[in-house]
Short mmCIF file of C-alpha atoms in Angstrom, two decimals:
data_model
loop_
_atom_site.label_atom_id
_atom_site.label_comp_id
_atom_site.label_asym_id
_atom_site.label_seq_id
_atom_site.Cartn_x
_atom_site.Cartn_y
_atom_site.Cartn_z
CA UNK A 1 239.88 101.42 71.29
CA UNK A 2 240.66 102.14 74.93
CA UNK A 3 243.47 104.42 75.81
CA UNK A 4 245.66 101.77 77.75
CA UNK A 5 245.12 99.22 74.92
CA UNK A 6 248.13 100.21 72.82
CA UNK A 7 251.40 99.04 73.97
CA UNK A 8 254.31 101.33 73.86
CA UNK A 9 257.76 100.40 72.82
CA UNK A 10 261.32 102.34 71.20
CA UNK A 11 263.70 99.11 69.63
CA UNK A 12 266.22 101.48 68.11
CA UNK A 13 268.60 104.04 70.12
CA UNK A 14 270.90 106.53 70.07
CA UNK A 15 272.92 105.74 73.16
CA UNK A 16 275.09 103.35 72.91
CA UNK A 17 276.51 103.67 76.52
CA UNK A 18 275.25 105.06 79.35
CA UNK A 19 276.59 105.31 83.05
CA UNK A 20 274.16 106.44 85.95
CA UNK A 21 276.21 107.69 89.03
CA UNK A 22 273.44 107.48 91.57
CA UNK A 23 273.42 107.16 95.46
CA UNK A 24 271.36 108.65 98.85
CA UNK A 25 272.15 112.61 99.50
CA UNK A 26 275.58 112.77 100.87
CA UNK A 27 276.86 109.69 99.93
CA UNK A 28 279.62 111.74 97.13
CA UNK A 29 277.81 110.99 93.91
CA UNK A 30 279.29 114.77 92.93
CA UNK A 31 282.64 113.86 93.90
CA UNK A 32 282.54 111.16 91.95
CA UNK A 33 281.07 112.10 88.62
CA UNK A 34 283.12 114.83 87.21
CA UNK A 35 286.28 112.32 87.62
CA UNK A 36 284.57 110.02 85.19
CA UNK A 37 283.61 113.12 82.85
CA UNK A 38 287.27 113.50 82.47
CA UNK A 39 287.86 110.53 81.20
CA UNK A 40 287.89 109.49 77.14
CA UNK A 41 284.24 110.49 75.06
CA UNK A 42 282.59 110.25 78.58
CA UNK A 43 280.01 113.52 78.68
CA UNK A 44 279.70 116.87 80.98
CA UNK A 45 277.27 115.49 83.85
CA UNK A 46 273.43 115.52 83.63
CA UNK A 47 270.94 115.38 86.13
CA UNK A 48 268.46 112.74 85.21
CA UNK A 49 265.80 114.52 86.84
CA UNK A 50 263.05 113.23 84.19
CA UNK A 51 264.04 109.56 84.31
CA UNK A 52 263.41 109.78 88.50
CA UNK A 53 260.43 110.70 87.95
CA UNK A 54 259.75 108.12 85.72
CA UNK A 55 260.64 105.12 87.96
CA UNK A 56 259.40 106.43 91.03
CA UNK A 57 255.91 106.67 89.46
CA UNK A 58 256.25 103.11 88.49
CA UNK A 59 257.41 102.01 91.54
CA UNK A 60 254.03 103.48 92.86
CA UNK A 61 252.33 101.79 90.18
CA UNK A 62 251.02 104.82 88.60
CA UNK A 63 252.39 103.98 85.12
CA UNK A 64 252.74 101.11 82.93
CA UNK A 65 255.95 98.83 83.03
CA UNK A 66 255.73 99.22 78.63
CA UNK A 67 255.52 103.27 78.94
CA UNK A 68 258.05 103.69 81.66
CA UNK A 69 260.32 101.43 79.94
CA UNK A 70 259.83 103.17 76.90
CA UNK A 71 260.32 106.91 78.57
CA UNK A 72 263.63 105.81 79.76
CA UNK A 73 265.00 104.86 76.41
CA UNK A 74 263.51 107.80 74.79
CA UNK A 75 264.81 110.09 77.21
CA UNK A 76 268.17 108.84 76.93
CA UNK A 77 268.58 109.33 73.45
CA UNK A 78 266.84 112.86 73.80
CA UNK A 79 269.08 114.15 76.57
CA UNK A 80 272.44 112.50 74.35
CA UNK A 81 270.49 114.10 71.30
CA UNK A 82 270.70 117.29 73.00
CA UNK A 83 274.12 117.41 74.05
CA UNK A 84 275.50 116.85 71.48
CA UNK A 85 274.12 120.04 69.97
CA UNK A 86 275.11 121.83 73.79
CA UNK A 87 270.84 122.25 73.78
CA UNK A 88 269.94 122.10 77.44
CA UNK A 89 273.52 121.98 78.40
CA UNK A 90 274.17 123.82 81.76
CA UNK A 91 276.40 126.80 81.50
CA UNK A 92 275.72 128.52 85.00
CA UNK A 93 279.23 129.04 85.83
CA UNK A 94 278.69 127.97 89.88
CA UNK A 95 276.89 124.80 89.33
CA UNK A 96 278.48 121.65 89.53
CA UNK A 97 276.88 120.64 86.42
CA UNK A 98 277.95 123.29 84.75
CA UNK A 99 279.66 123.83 81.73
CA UNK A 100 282.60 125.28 83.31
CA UNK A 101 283.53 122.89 85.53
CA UNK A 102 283.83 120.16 83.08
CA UNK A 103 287.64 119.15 82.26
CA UNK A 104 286.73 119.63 78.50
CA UNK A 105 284.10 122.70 78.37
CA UNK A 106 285.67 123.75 74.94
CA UNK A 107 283.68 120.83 73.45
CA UNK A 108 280.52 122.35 74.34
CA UNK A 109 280.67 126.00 73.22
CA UNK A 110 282.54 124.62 69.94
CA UNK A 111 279.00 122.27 68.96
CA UNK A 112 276.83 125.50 69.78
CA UNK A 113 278.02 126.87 66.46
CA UNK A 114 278.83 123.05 64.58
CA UNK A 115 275.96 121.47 61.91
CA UNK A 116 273.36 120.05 64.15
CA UNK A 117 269.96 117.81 64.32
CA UNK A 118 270.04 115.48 60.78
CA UNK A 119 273.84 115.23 60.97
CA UNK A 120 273.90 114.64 65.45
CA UNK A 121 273.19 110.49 64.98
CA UNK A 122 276.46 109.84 62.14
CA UNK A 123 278.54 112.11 64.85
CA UNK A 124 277.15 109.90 67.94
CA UNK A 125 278.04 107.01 65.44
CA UNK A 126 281.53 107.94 64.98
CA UNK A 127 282.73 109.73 68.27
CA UNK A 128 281.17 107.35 70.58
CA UNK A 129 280.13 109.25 73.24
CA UNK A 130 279.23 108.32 76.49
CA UNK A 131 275.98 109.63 78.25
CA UNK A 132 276.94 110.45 81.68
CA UNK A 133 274.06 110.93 84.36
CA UNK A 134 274.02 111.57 88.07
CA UNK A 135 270.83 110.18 89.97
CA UNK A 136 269.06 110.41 93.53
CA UNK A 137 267.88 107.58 95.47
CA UNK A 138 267.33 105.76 92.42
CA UNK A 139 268.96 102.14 92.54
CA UNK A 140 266.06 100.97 94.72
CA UNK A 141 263.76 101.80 91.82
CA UNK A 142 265.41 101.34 88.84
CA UNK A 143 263.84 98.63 87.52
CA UNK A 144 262.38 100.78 84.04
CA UNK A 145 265.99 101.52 83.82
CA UNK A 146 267.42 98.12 83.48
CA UNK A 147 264.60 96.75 81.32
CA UNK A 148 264.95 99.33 79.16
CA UNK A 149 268.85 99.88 78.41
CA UNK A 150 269.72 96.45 79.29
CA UNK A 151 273.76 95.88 78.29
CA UNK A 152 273.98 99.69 77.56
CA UNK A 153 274.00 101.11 81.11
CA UNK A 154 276.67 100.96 83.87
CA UNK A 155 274.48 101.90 87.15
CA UNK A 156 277.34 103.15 89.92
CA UNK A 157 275.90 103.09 93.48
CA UNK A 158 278.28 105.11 95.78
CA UNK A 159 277.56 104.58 99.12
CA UNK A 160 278.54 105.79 102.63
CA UNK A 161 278.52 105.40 105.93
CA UNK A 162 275.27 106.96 107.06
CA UNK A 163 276.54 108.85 109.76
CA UNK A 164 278.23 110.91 107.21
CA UNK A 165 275.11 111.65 105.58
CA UNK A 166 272.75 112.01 108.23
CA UNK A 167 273.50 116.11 108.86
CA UNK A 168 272.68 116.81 105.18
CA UNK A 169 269.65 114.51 105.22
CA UNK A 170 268.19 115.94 107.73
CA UNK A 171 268.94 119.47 106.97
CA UNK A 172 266.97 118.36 103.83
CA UNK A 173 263.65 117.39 105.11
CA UNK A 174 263.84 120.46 107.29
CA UNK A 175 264.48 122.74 104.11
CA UNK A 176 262.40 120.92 101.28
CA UNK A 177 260.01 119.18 102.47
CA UNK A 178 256.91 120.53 100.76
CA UNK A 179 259.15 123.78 99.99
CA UNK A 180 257.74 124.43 96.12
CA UNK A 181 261.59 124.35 94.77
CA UNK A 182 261.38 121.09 95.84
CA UNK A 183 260.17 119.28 92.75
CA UNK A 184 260.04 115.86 93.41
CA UNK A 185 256.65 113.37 93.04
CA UNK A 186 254.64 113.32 96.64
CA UNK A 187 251.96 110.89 98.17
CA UNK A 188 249.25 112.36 99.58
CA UNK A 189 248.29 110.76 103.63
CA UNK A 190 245.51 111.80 105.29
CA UNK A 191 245.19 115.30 103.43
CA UNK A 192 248.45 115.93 103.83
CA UNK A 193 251.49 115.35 101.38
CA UNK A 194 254.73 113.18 102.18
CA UNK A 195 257.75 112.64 99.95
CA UNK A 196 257.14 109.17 97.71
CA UNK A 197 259.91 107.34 99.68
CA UNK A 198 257.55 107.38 102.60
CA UNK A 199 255.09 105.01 100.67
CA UNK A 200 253.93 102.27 102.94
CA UNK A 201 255.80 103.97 106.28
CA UNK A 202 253.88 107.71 105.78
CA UNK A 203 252.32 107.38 109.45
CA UNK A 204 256.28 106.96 110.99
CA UNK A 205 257.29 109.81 108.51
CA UNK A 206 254.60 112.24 109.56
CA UNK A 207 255.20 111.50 113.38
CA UNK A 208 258.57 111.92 113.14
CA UNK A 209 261.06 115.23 113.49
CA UNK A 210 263.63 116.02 110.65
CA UNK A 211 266.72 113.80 112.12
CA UNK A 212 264.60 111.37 112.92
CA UNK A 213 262.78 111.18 109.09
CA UNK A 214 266.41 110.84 107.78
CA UNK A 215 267.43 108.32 109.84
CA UNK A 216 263.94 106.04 109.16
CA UNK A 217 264.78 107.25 105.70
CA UNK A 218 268.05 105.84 105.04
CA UNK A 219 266.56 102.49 107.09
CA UNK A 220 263.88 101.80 104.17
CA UNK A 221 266.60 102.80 101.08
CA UNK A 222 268.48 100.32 102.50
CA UNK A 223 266.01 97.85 102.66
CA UNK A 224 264.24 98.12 99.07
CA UNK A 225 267.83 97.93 98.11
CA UNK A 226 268.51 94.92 98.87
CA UNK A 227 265.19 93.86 97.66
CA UNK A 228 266.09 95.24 94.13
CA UNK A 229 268.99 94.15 94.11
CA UNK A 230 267.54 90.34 94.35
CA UNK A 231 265.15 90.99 91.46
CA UNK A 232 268.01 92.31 89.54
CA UNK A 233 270.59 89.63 90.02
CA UNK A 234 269.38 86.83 87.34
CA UNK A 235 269.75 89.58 84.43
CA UNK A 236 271.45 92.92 85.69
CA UNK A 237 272.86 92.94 88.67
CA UNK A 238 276.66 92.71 87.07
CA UNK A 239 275.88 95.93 85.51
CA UNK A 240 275.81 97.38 89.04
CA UNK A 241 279.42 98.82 90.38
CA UNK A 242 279.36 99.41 94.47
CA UNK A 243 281.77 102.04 95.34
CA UNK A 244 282.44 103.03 99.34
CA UNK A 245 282.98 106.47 99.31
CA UNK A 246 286.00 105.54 102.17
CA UNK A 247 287.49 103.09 100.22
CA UNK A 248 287.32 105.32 97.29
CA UNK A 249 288.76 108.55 98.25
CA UNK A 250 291.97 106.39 99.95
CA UNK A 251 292.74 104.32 98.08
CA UNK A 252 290.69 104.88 94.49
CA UNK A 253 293.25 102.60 91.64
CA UNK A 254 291.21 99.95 91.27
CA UNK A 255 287.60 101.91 90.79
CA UNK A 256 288.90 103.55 88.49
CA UNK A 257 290.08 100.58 86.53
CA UNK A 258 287.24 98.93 87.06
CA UNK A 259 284.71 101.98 85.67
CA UNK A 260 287.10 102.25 82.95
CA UNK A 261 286.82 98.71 81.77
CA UNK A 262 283.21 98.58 82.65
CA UNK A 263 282.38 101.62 79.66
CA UNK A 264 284.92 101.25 77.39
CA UNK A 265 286.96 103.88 78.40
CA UNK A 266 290.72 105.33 80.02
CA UNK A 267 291.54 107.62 82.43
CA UNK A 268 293.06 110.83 80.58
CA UNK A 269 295.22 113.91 82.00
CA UNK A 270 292.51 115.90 82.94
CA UNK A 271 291.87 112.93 84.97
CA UNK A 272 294.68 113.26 87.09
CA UNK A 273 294.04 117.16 87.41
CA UNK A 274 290.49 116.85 88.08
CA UNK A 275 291.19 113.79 90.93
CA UNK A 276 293.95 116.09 92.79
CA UNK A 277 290.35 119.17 92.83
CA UNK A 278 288.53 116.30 94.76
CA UNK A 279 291.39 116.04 96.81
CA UNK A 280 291.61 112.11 96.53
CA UNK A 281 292.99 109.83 96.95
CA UNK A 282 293.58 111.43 100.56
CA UNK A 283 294.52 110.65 103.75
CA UNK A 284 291.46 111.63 106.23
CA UNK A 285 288.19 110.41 104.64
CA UNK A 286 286.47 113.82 106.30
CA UNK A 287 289.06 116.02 104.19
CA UNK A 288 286.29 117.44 101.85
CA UNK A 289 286.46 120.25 99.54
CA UNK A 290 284.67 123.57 100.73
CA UNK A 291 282.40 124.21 98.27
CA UNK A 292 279.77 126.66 98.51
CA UNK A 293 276.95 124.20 98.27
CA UNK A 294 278.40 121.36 100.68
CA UNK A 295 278.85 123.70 103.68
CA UNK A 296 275.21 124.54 103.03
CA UNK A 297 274.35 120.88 102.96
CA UNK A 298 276.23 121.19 106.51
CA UNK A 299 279.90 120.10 105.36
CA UNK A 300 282.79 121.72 108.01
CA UNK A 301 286.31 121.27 107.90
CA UNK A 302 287.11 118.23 109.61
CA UNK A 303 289.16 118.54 112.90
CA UNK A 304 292.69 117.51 112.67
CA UNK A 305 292.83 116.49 115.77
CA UNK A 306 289.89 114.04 115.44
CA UNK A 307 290.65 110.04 114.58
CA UNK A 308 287.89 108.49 111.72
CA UNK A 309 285.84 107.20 115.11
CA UNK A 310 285.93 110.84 116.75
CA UNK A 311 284.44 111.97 113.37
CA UNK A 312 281.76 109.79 113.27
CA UNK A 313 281.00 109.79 117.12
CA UNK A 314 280.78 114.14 116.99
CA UNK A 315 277.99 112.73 113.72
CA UNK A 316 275.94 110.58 116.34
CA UNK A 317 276.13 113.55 118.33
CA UNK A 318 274.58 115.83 115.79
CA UNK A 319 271.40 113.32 116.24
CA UNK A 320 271.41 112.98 120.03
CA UNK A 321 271.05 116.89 120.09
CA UNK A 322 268.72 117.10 117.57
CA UNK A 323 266.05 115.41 119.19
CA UNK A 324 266.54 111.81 117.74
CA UNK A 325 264.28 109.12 119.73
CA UNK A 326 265.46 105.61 121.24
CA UNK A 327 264.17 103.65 118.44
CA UNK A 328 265.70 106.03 115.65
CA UNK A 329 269.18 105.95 117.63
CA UNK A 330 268.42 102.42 117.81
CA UNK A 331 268.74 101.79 113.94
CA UNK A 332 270.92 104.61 113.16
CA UNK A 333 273.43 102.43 115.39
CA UNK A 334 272.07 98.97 113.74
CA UNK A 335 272.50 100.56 110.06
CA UNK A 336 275.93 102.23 111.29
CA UNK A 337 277.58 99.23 112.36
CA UNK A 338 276.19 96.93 109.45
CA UNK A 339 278.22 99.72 107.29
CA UNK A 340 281.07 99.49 108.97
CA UNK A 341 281.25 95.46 108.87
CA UNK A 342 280.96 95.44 105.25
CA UNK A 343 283.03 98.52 104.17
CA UNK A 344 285.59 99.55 106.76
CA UNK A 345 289.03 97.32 106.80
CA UNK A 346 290.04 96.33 109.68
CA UNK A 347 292.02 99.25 111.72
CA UNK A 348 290.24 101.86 109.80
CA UNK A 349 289.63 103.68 113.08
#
């Protein structure tokens, strides 16, 4: 019997709801997700670092649709499995992710010393909880994922305007690319390695300069979007919630209702606390919180005397001075105002 002759499959589960808060670097996926940690049973975010891995090696058709399908269900249930014990639970006090800047960390120190493994499925059973993982770049892959937990996963894309992710993008491919802490699946192109999103574009990538990559970047996650998103709508695409980042952080009522109805969930009092941190809803969408790790991404203070337009113009800027060619300007203002059509009301600058 040949290796690839056995097909591989997982029918039962221990994860009975799952919501993926994925989007592009920059777009607020962090601002987002510990809002929907405070709310009722929903978990302490994870990185789904495993389950990227996973789909992106499908999507390059190095594994089988059965065995990626399979991972993703197996590593659901292992991560919730897990967690619920506070094994592989993050409790470096400066991360995000961590422990202590969940609105209920109490939960998670009180399990290290609770009965574990044989009794962890009858307390899943009876508590409900809800598996709560933040993903990269993802959507436009994710195929394994919606196969595989079908009605059980809520997939949340946030996404923004990509002048307001283009300085953290590009300050990206000018610290990780092919930087050994950057552990991510690359191609290889004429004895040379390029990040896996480059597949079928690497000659453009490797020609390119680092503003430039992230604008050509964005340009192709926006366009196997949309092809995704086609495959998906017969069977899954209703299990995909849009959120503008904007349109969120002024006005965010009915996003939240919505992601509450979508899980099975409500809003608690931490939720409230935990909205007021991210400072939304707000008034200026540039009016950020200064964390350590978003000024490093290249987050500043926005300029009170700036309108929403002077914000985004000082963005285009950034790529002007940074070397960014005709063509790449050329889409970056194509991709810009194809945003702005879709996801700015009318007035908004």
């Amino acid at each position: 019997m040949s290796y690839n002759s056995a097909k591989i499959i997982r029918k039962g589960y221990l994860a009975e709801k799952i919501i993926i808060v994925d989007g592009q670097p920059g777009c607020g996926k962090t601002m987002l997700s510990p809002i929907i940690s405070s709310m009722d049973r929903v978990e302490l975010i994870s990185y789904a670092f495993e389950i990227e891995f996973i789909c992106r090696l499908f999507y390059l058709n190095k594994i089988e649709k059965d065995a990626a399908v399979s991972m993703v269900r197996m590593l659901t249930d292992h991560k919730l499995y897990q967690t619920m014990m506070s094994r592989e639970t993050n409790f470096r006090y400066s991360d995000i992710s961590s422990v202590f800047k969940d609105p209920n960390p109490w939960r998670y120190f009180k399990r290290i010393f609770q009965e574990g493994d044989i009794s962890v499925p009858e307390k899943i059973k009876k508590n409900k909880p809800i598996l709560n993982l933040t993903t990269h770049d993802l959507l436009n892959m994710s195929l394994p994922i919606f196969e595989g937990l079908s009605d059980r996963v809520v997939f949340i894309e946030v996404i923004r305007h990509p002048l307001y992710m283009l300085i953290q993008q590009t300050l990206n491919f000018e610290r990780l690319l092919s930087n050994p802490r950057d552990i991510q699946v690359y191609i290889e192109h004429k004895g040379h390695e390029v990040p896996y999103f480059a597949y079928n574009w690497e000659e453009i990538f490797s020609s390119a300069n680092s503003v430039e990559r992230a604008i050509y970047a964005m340009q192709n996650y926006l366009q196997l979007k949309e092809k995704i998103k086609r495959e998906l709508e017969e069977r899954f695409l209703n299990k995909v919630i849009t959120i503008p980042f904007e349109k969120f952080v002024l006005e965010p009522s009915s996003y939240i209702n919505l992601i509450e109805s979508s899980i099975g969930t409500v809003s608690t009092d931490k939720t409230v606390k935990i909205m007021k941190k991210q400072k939304v809803p707000r008034k200026k969408i540039s009016d950020g919180i200064p964390l350590n790790i978003y000024k490093r991404c290249g987050w500043e203070p926005p300029d009170k005397s700036l309108t929403e337009k002077e914000e985004l113009n000082k963005r285009r800027e950034f790529a002007i001075h940074n070397n960014a060619g005709g063509k790449a300007l050329e889409i970056l203002d194509k991709i810009s105002s194809l945003y702005e059509s879709k996801y700015y009301n009318h007035g908004s600058f």
